[in-house]
């Protein structure tokens, strides 16, 4: 029997650009044309000044490990212990993610370690942005 | 609302706490409501205001046979009841109603009659948090703590001590679920739930409920119970997503609700004899002590370690044993309020001698919401 999959996001009109981006291998954020605030999660107006003039852009995909827990209880779509992390992107916003490419231990997961985005394909529509330690 | 112009005249919990497999969610509300009505000699016909969370006020008014002129269904998690108290006090002051019943009941353990739909995958949480394996409060509420530890120097031992001291209070309370003493080592050797949180740093999951009855202080003398006056209140919300909390070392909702209550009450921290800070997890009293201004930034863990909040300390806190050792149905805020009322009535199992002012601070969701109530047994 196949493992149950992790919960799948369902895009809305306001978040479609983000999920279109991850499918194309890009992490897309929004910037306010009026006050230059970069923000996440997506919405068609600026949470800092309410301007409805905002632009989507391709982010660097770089960030640092801001905080996390390591879940020790079973959860659908995950095997073994896994970190649920918050990444602070170089552009400023924070987002939840998982950290791949390193052991899921406090010793390996050091706060402020540099990370870069990678994408895990769930299906034809959804690719999830995950993060891995920057090499070298 | 003028400080002291509204009072709690009725207060009670469900007759039983813990595992109550023979009662549904709504009946737990009703059990506590009937106990609170009996406490102050009223019947449902005397109630004209209804507030509750976990059931809608429509459900409760109908179930209890009440015809209200005012209702409040604010449901922002475990501090909803603090916010109900605040709204009810304002409503009574404004003449919208005279006698308000606030109810909580939750079959958190037995899960009978609970109708809580799952988070849809199209919400912001469904899109941007759930896919990463968040699985209940232990995997979300806890996320900011490693950041706090790094920035403020909090140690694992200090975080464990919160649970140790709350167990000391629980040992004095016959109704507490867990009463046997524990040590820092016991906490640090208990089962890992979500690093850095172990089992004894996470709240209980129980069945139970509680209810409050409020009216104007001028009418409070007509009741058989000792009135508990409301001096000041505060409320706020921040974000439904723990990942979007502005500052991982401090709750914005706490920093709005707490000071608002102190300002309205016109009291200083040194005036506070008794404190409740909602402790779903061991870090919450640490954030609460700092965000409410009882101690400076990064000082709360040492303040607890030095036994200031323990039995015999200068600031007795979570004297029922808290969500960690007393009970936690899911929305624990009502039980914090009940303990503040007991302390002000002078009827708490671990009574703080001579206590005149109690601060009761709640959290809702994962740092999503907050409500603060300041009580006194003296009318200013
Ligand atoms: Zn803007």
XYZ file of C-alpha atoms and ligand atoms in Angstrom:
517
model
C 0.000 0.000 0.000
C 1.357 3.362 -1.014
C 2.057 5.925 1.687
C -0.618 8.589 1.926
C 0.622 11.786 0.336
C 1.324 14.973 2.172
C -1.545 17.516 2.104
C -1.789 19.104 -1.332
C -2.256 22.860 -1.688
C -5.152 24.092 -3.823
C -4.317 27.370 -5.610
C -6.779 30.266 -5.641
C -6.938 33.144 -8.170
C -4.807 35.224 -5.796
C -2.073 32.597 -5.394
C -2.013 31.142 -8.925
C 1.116 33.091 -9.918
C 3.017 31.524 -7.026
C 2.136 27.945 -7.972
C 2.673 28.667 -11.679
C 6.132 29.844 -10.601
C 7.081 26.798 -8.588
C 5.959 24.563 -11.468
C 8.358 26.551 -13.700
C 11.154 26.231 -11.136
C 10.872 29.795 -9.846
C 10.100 31.150 -6.391
C 7.878 34.154 -7.101
C 7.206 36.929 -4.598
C 5.313 40.203 -4.838
C 6.622 43.744 -4.428
C 4.547 46.859 -3.854
C 4.990 49.421 -6.642
C 4.130 52.226 -4.206
C 6.225 51.488 -1.094
C 8.585 48.702 -2.327
C 7.497 46.261 0.398
C 8.190 42.632 -0.546
C 5.588 40.325 0.994
C 4.291 36.765 1.362
C 1.823 34.983 1.331
C 0.390 36.200 -1.987
C -2.456 38.695 -2.287
C -3.269 41.287 -4.959
C -2.525 44.304 -2.742
C 0.193 45.481 -0.399
C -0.277 44.510 3.296
C 1.873 47.501 4.317
C 0.109 50.330 2.451
C -2.946 48.719 0.770
C -1.784 49.770 -2.716
C -3.318 47.567 -5.410
C -0.390 48.279 -7.698
C 1.913 45.322 -7.059
C 4.331 43.306 -9.215
C 5.295 39.651 -9.228
C 9.023 38.947 -9.508
C 11.376 35.974 -9.386
C 13.069 35.819 -5.989
C 16.659 34.706 -5.477
C 15.551 31.500 -3.785
C 18.136 32.144 -1.087
C 17.449 32.443 2.598
C 18.440 31.318 6.065
C 17.013 28.852 8.572
C 14.998 31.027 10.936
C 13.403 28.461 13.271
C 11.973 24.939 13.273
C 10.680 21.955 15.183
C 11.422 18.297 14.473
C 8.174 16.345 14.517
C 8.538 12.897 16.110
C 4.942 11.779 15.609
C 3.641 10.061 12.462
C 2.045 12.372 9.882
C 0.520 11.625 6.457
C 3.114 11.770 3.677
C 6.165 11.777 5.960
C 8.368 8.957 7.165
C 10.538 9.213 10.234
C 11.359 12.426 12.033
C 11.196 15.587 9.943
C 11.784 19.262 10.473
C 9.011 21.805 9.933
C 10.999 24.941 9.290
C 10.513 28.643 8.774
C 12.904 30.145 6.232
C 13.674 33.846 6.109
C 14.191 34.732 2.459
C 16.942 37.162 1.427
C 14.184 39.465 0.139
C 12.675 39.659 3.651
C 9.510 37.542 3.865
C 9.416 34.292 5.807
C 7.775 31.078 4.689
C 7.231 27.624 6.091
C 8.999 24.751 4.366
C 10.925 21.518 4.872
C 14.697 21.178 4.752
C 16.052 18.499 2.421
C 19.547 17.218 1.773
C 20.644 17.037 5.389
C 19.891 14.953 8.483
C 16.771 15.978 10.375
C 18.642 16.554 13.620
C 19.386 19.573 15.842
C 23.092 19.067 15.095
C 22.616 19.349 11.336
C 19.913 22.003 11.431
C 21.723 25.077 12.700
C 19.801 28.325 12.953
C 20.824 30.946 10.389
C 22.477 28.400 8.097
C 22.205 29.526 4.444
C 19.578 27.720 2.372
C 18.491 27.629 -1.255
C 15.183 26.674 -2.767
C 14.536 23.391 -4.550
C 11.266 22.120 -5.935
C 9.483 18.831 -5.294
C 6.929 17.834 -7.896
C 3.678 16.592 -6.339
C 1.673 16.314 -9.574
C 1.173 18.112 -12.910
C -0.041 21.291 -11.223
C 1.764 21.516 -7.896
C 5.468 21.705 -7.139
C 6.337 22.464 -3.525
C 9.183 24.826 -2.671
C 11.570 23.096 -0.251
C 14.989 24.297 0.923
C 18.418 22.667 1.161
C 21.702 23.795 2.679
C 23.831 25.907 0.334
C 26.866 23.803 -0.665
C 30.382 25.038 0.068
C -16.387 50.633 30.820
C -15.577 52.145 34.198
C -13.235 49.929 36.274
C -15.281 47.810 38.660
C -18.657 48.584 37.079
C -19.217 44.991 35.894
C -18.858 41.867 38.025
C -18.738 38.090 37.708
C -21.533 36.764 39.927
C -21.671 33.159 38.741
C -18.819 30.802 37.880
C -18.483 27.044 37.618
C -16.782 24.248 35.731
C -18.333 20.996 34.577
C -19.012 18.676 37.487
C -16.387 16.303 36.120
C -13.148 16.959 34.246
C -10.842 14.686 32.280
C -12.540 11.803 30.502
C -16.321 12.295 30.143
C -17.316 9.820 27.424
C -21.019 10.072 28.327
C -21.379 13.746 27.327
C -21.323 15.457 23.953
C -19.673 18.787 23.244
C -22.880 20.833 23.658
C -23.833 19.018 26.860
C -20.453 19.960 28.375
C -21.374 23.608 27.692
C -24.774 23.027 29.279
C -23.392 21.164 32.305
C -21.122 24.080 33.142
C -23.876 26.626 32.380
C -26.329 24.915 34.724
C -23.654 24.752 37.428
C -22.912 28.482 37.029
C -26.624 29.369 37.139
C -27.013 27.299 40.304
C -23.917 29.000 41.739
C -25.670 32.387 41.690
C -29.311 31.294 42.034
C -30.462 32.123 38.495
C -32.346 30.203 35.813
C -31.991 30.416 32.020
C -35.000 32.791 31.999
C -32.877 35.360 33.845
C -30.202 35.411 31.121
C -30.487 37.915 28.249
C -26.978 37.685 26.810
C -25.162 34.601 25.472
C -21.541 34.228 24.382
C -19.677 31.046 23.548
C -17.063 29.425 21.322
C -16.953 25.860 20.040
C -20.750 25.948 19.757
C -22.578 28.897 18.219
C -24.648 31.165 20.480
C -27.649 30.011 18.455
C -27.009 26.411 19.525
C -26.531 27.371 23.159
C -29.470 29.786 23.473
C -31.780 27.201 21.954
C -30.378 24.271 23.945
C -30.647 26.132 27.261
C -33.985 27.839 26.548
C -32.717 31.431 26.526
C -34.184 34.343 24.535
C -31.226 36.720 24.256
C -31.121 40.403 23.311
C -27.352 40.163 22.750
C -25.078 37.390 21.485
C -21.364 37.028 20.779
C -19.902 34.084 18.861
C -16.308 35.309 18.782
C -14.311 32.122 18.201
C -10.594 32.873 18.012
C -9.368 29.861 19.959
C -8.638 29.417 23.641
C -8.797 33.094 24.600
C -12.274 33.541 23.103
C -13.708 33.592 26.623
C -11.503 36.462 27.760
C -12.750 38.356 24.733
C -16.350 37.356 25.547
C -15.889 38.804 29.036
C -14.612 42.028 27.493
C -17.448 42.258 24.973
C -20.062 41.327 27.561
C -18.833 44.017 29.949
C -19.083 46.578 27.150
C -22.551 45.344 26.167
C -23.885 45.498 29.732
C -22.360 48.984 30.131
C -24.055 50.061 26.895
C -27.423 48.719 28.033
C -27.673 46.016 25.356
C -28.329 43.328 27.950
C -28.274 42.884 31.729
C -27.086 39.376 32.560
C -24.667 37.499 30.309
C -23.860 33.779 30.296
C -20.514 32.769 28.756
C -20.030 29.058 28.164
C -17.228 26.709 27.202
C -17.462 22.968 26.724
C -15.215 20.733 24.725
C -15.012 17.003 24.287
C -11.322 17.371 23.492
C -10.495 13.820 24.577
C -13.634 11.797 23.843
C -14.483 13.834 20.687
C -18.238 13.280 21.058
C -20.411 15.697 19.106
C -17.532 17.873 17.949
C -18.105 19.400 14.544
C -14.847 21.031 13.542
C -14.258 20.858 9.782
C -10.684 20.286 8.575
C -8.704 23.231 7.174
C -9.499 23.435 3.428
C -6.471 23.080 1.098
C -7.317 26.411 -0.567
C -6.866 28.567 2.548
C -3.523 30.250 3.131
C -2.775 27.682 5.841
C -3.855 24.882 3.528
C -1.538 26.131 0.782
C 1.462 27.394 2.704
C 1.665 25.457 5.978
C -0.186 22.127 5.921
C 1.867 20.673 3.009
C 4.977 20.841 5.201
C 3.621 18.351 7.717
C 2.172 20.569 10.417
C 0.138 18.147 12.452
C -1.695 19.759 15.336
C -0.604 22.446 17.797
C 2.560 20.632 19.035
C 4.086 21.091 15.562
C 3.036 24.731 15.114
C 2.767 26.606 18.404
C 6.293 25.450 19.210
C 8.047 26.641 16.043
C 9.166 30.085 17.308
C 10.944 28.705 20.380
C 14.313 27.732 18.889
C 14.572 31.334 17.657
C 13.734 32.593 21.145
C 16.348 30.250 22.622
C 19.043 31.555 20.294
C 18.198 35.234 20.689
C 17.422 35.293 24.424
C 19.616 32.479 25.754
C 16.755 30.309 27.012
C 17.995 26.808 27.931
C 16.251 23.435 27.676
C 16.473 23.162 31.477
C 14.740 26.504 31.963
C 11.984 25.531 29.543
C 11.536 22.287 31.503
C 11.301 24.184 34.800
C 8.022 25.805 33.695
C 6.361 22.387 33.763
C 8.026 21.437 37.070
C 6.662 24.478 38.898
C 3.195 24.142 37.468
C 3.145 20.569 38.746
C 3.925 21.960 42.211
C 0.727 23.996 42.000
C -1.241 21.049 40.625
C -0.163 18.949 43.623
C -2.220 21.345 45.769
C -5.331 20.969 43.602
C -7.452 17.808 44.070
C -9.118 18.317 40.653
C -5.819 18.503 38.742
C -5.229 15.665 36.281
C -1.540 15.253 37.130
C -0.435 15.811 40.737
C 2.742 13.774 41.258
C 5.907 15.891 41.568
C 8.280 15.978 38.585
C 11.855 17.172 38.149
C 13.676 18.939 35.320
C 15.258 15.567 34.490
C 11.827 13.929 34.326
C 10.727 16.558 31.816
C 13.887 16.277 29.725
C 13.599 12.465 29.699
C 9.946 12.390 28.720
C 9.007 11.358 25.179
C 10.012 13.755 22.415
C 6.948 15.195 20.662
C 8.351 17.961 18.468
C 11.931 18.972 19.236
C 12.604 20.872 21.436
C 9.272 20.000 23.107
C 8.802 16.845 25.117
C 5.585 15.317 26.413
C 5.657 17.046 29.814
C 6.050 20.443 28.115
C 2.797 19.950 26.167
C -0.729 20.422 27.486
C -3.169 17.709 28.426
C -6.094 16.736 26.207
C -9.296 16.431 28.236
C -13.089 16.764 28.267
C -14.679 19.524 30.308
C -16.115 22.992 30.355
C -16.778 26.124 32.341
C -19.233 29.016 32.459
C -19.375 32.567 33.788
C -22.275 34.907 34.544
C -21.735 38.670 34.420
C -23.913 41.576 35.411
C -23.548 45.184 36.537
C -21.710 45.698 39.811
C -24.711 47.586 41.144
C -26.764 44.378 40.906
C -23.954 42.144 42.108
C -24.837 42.621 45.779
C -28.149 40.818 45.168
C -26.389 37.500 44.537
C -25.236 34.926 47.088
C -21.696 34.844 45.708
C -18.804 37.214 46.431
C -18.645 39.582 43.426
C -15.484 39.556 41.341
C -15.114 42.934 39.649
C -13.648 43.551 36.210
C -11.072 46.322 36.372
C -9.698 46.283 32.841
C -9.676 44.284 29.629
C -7.761 43.969 26.360
C -7.868 41.983 23.141
C -6.083 41.650 19.820
C -5.238 39.256 16.988
C -2.143 38.809 14.846
C -1.936 36.022 12.238
C -3.501 32.591 11.636
C -0.116 31.355 10.313
C 2.638 30.745 12.847
C 5.190 31.235 10.041
C 3.974 34.819 9.615
C 4.280 35.886 13.263
C 6.113 39.232 13.167
C 8.559 38.558 15.990
C 9.357 34.959 16.992
C 10.440 36.120 20.462
C 7.293 38.073 21.312
C 3.572 38.062 20.527
C 2.159 41.244 19.029
C -1.342 40.245 20.180
C -0.023 39.865 23.759
C 1.656 43.279 23.552
C -1.639 44.896 22.545
C -4.083 43.051 24.814
C -2.015 43.071 28.010
C -1.134 46.776 28.207
C -4.688 47.738 27.180
C -6.010 45.865 30.209
C -3.487 47.449 32.577
C -4.248 50.928 31.231
C -7.999 50.451 31.558
C -7.612 49.090 35.098
C -5.292 51.890 36.129
C -3.017 49.492 38.006
C 0.716 48.799 37.985
C 2.458 45.403 37.833
C 3.412 45.638 41.502
C -0.321 45.707 42.357
C -0.850 42.203 40.907
C -1.258 39.441 43.514
C -2.100 36.541 41.218
C -1.475 35.745 37.574
C -2.809 33.282 35.038
C -1.007 32.931 31.686
C -2.511 30.375 29.318
C 0.033 27.561 29.068
C -0.791 25.292 26.160
C 2.976 24.709 25.951
C 5.816 25.496 28.337
C 7.043 28.577 26.486
C 3.803 30.519 26.786
C 4.266 31.758 30.364
C 7.727 32.956 29.284
C 6.360 34.986 26.384
C 3.447 36.194 28.523
C 5.545 37.407 31.454
C 7.687 39.463 29.078
C 4.993 40.741 26.727
C 2.784 41.823 29.622
C 5.727 43.670 31.153
C 6.152 41.705 34.399
C 9.844 41.240 33.513
C 12.216 42.565 30.851
C 13.081 40.903 27.536
C 14.807 37.571 28.035
C 14.278 37.600 31.819
C 11.184 35.430 32.204
C 12.851 32.012 32.252
C 15.252 33.015 35.002
C 12.353 34.660 36.882
C 10.527 31.307 36.850
C 13.732 29.362 37.609
C 14.235 31.484 40.725
C 10.774 30.363 41.921
C 9.084 33.760 41.760
C 5.938 32.169 40.259
C 5.928 29.014 42.403
C 4.103 28.367 45.684
C 5.462 30.928 48.143
C 6.848 33.121 45.339
C 6.100 36.800 44.927
C 3.998 36.356 41.778
C 1.930 33.142 42.048
C 1.146 32.020 38.485
C -1.088 29.298 37.050
C -2.120 28.222 40.516
C -4.557 25.540 39.324
C -1.685 23.645 37.663
C -2.423 25.115 34.241
C -2.970 23.467 30.904
C 0.162 21.418 31.539
C -1.127 19.701 34.708
C -4.709 20.753 35.584
C -6.789 20.308 32.434
C -6.801 21.340 28.785
C -9.898 20.688 26.718
C -8.600 22.491 23.645
C -9.770 26.012 24.489
C -8.349 26.267 28.003
C -8.928 30.011 28.520
C -12.168 29.431 30.408
C -10.282 27.424 33.042
C -7.769 30.227 33.553
C -10.699 32.597 34.097
C -12.310 30.158 36.555
C -9.122 30.011 38.604
C -8.847 33.816 38.697
C -12.443 33.978 39.939
C -11.778 31.324 42.606
C -8.691 33.223 43.773
C -10.678 36.469 44.004
C -13.505 34.715 45.854
C -10.989 33.172 48.235
C -12.080 29.640 47.344
C -9.138 28.293 45.304
C -7.586 24.984 46.391
C -4.169 26.681 46.373
C -5.462 30.003 47.651
C -3.086 32.965 47.541
C -3.634 34.557 50.951
C -5.025 38.081 50.783
C -4.990 38.292 46.970
C -6.907 41.342 45.757
C -5.964 41.647 42.078
C -5.708 38.833 39.526
C -4.522 39.160 35.925
C -5.801 36.509 33.513
C -4.113 36.338 30.126
C -5.175 34.101 27.270
C -3.887 33.029 23.886
C -5.899 31.765 20.929
C -4.734 29.661 18.017
C -0.934 29.596 17.689
C -0.176 33.135 18.895
C -3.112 34.101 16.643
C -5.188 35.949 19.223
C -5.093 37.219 22.763
C -7.353 38.471 25.533
C -6.502 39.842 28.971
C -8.839 40.407 31.922
C -7.901 42.066 35.219
C -10.099 41.112 38.162
C -10.418 42.340 41.736
C -12.491 41.413 44.759
C -12.493 45.091 45.761
C -14.671 47.597 43.930
C -12.558 50.687 43.179
Zn 2.983 49.176 -0.172
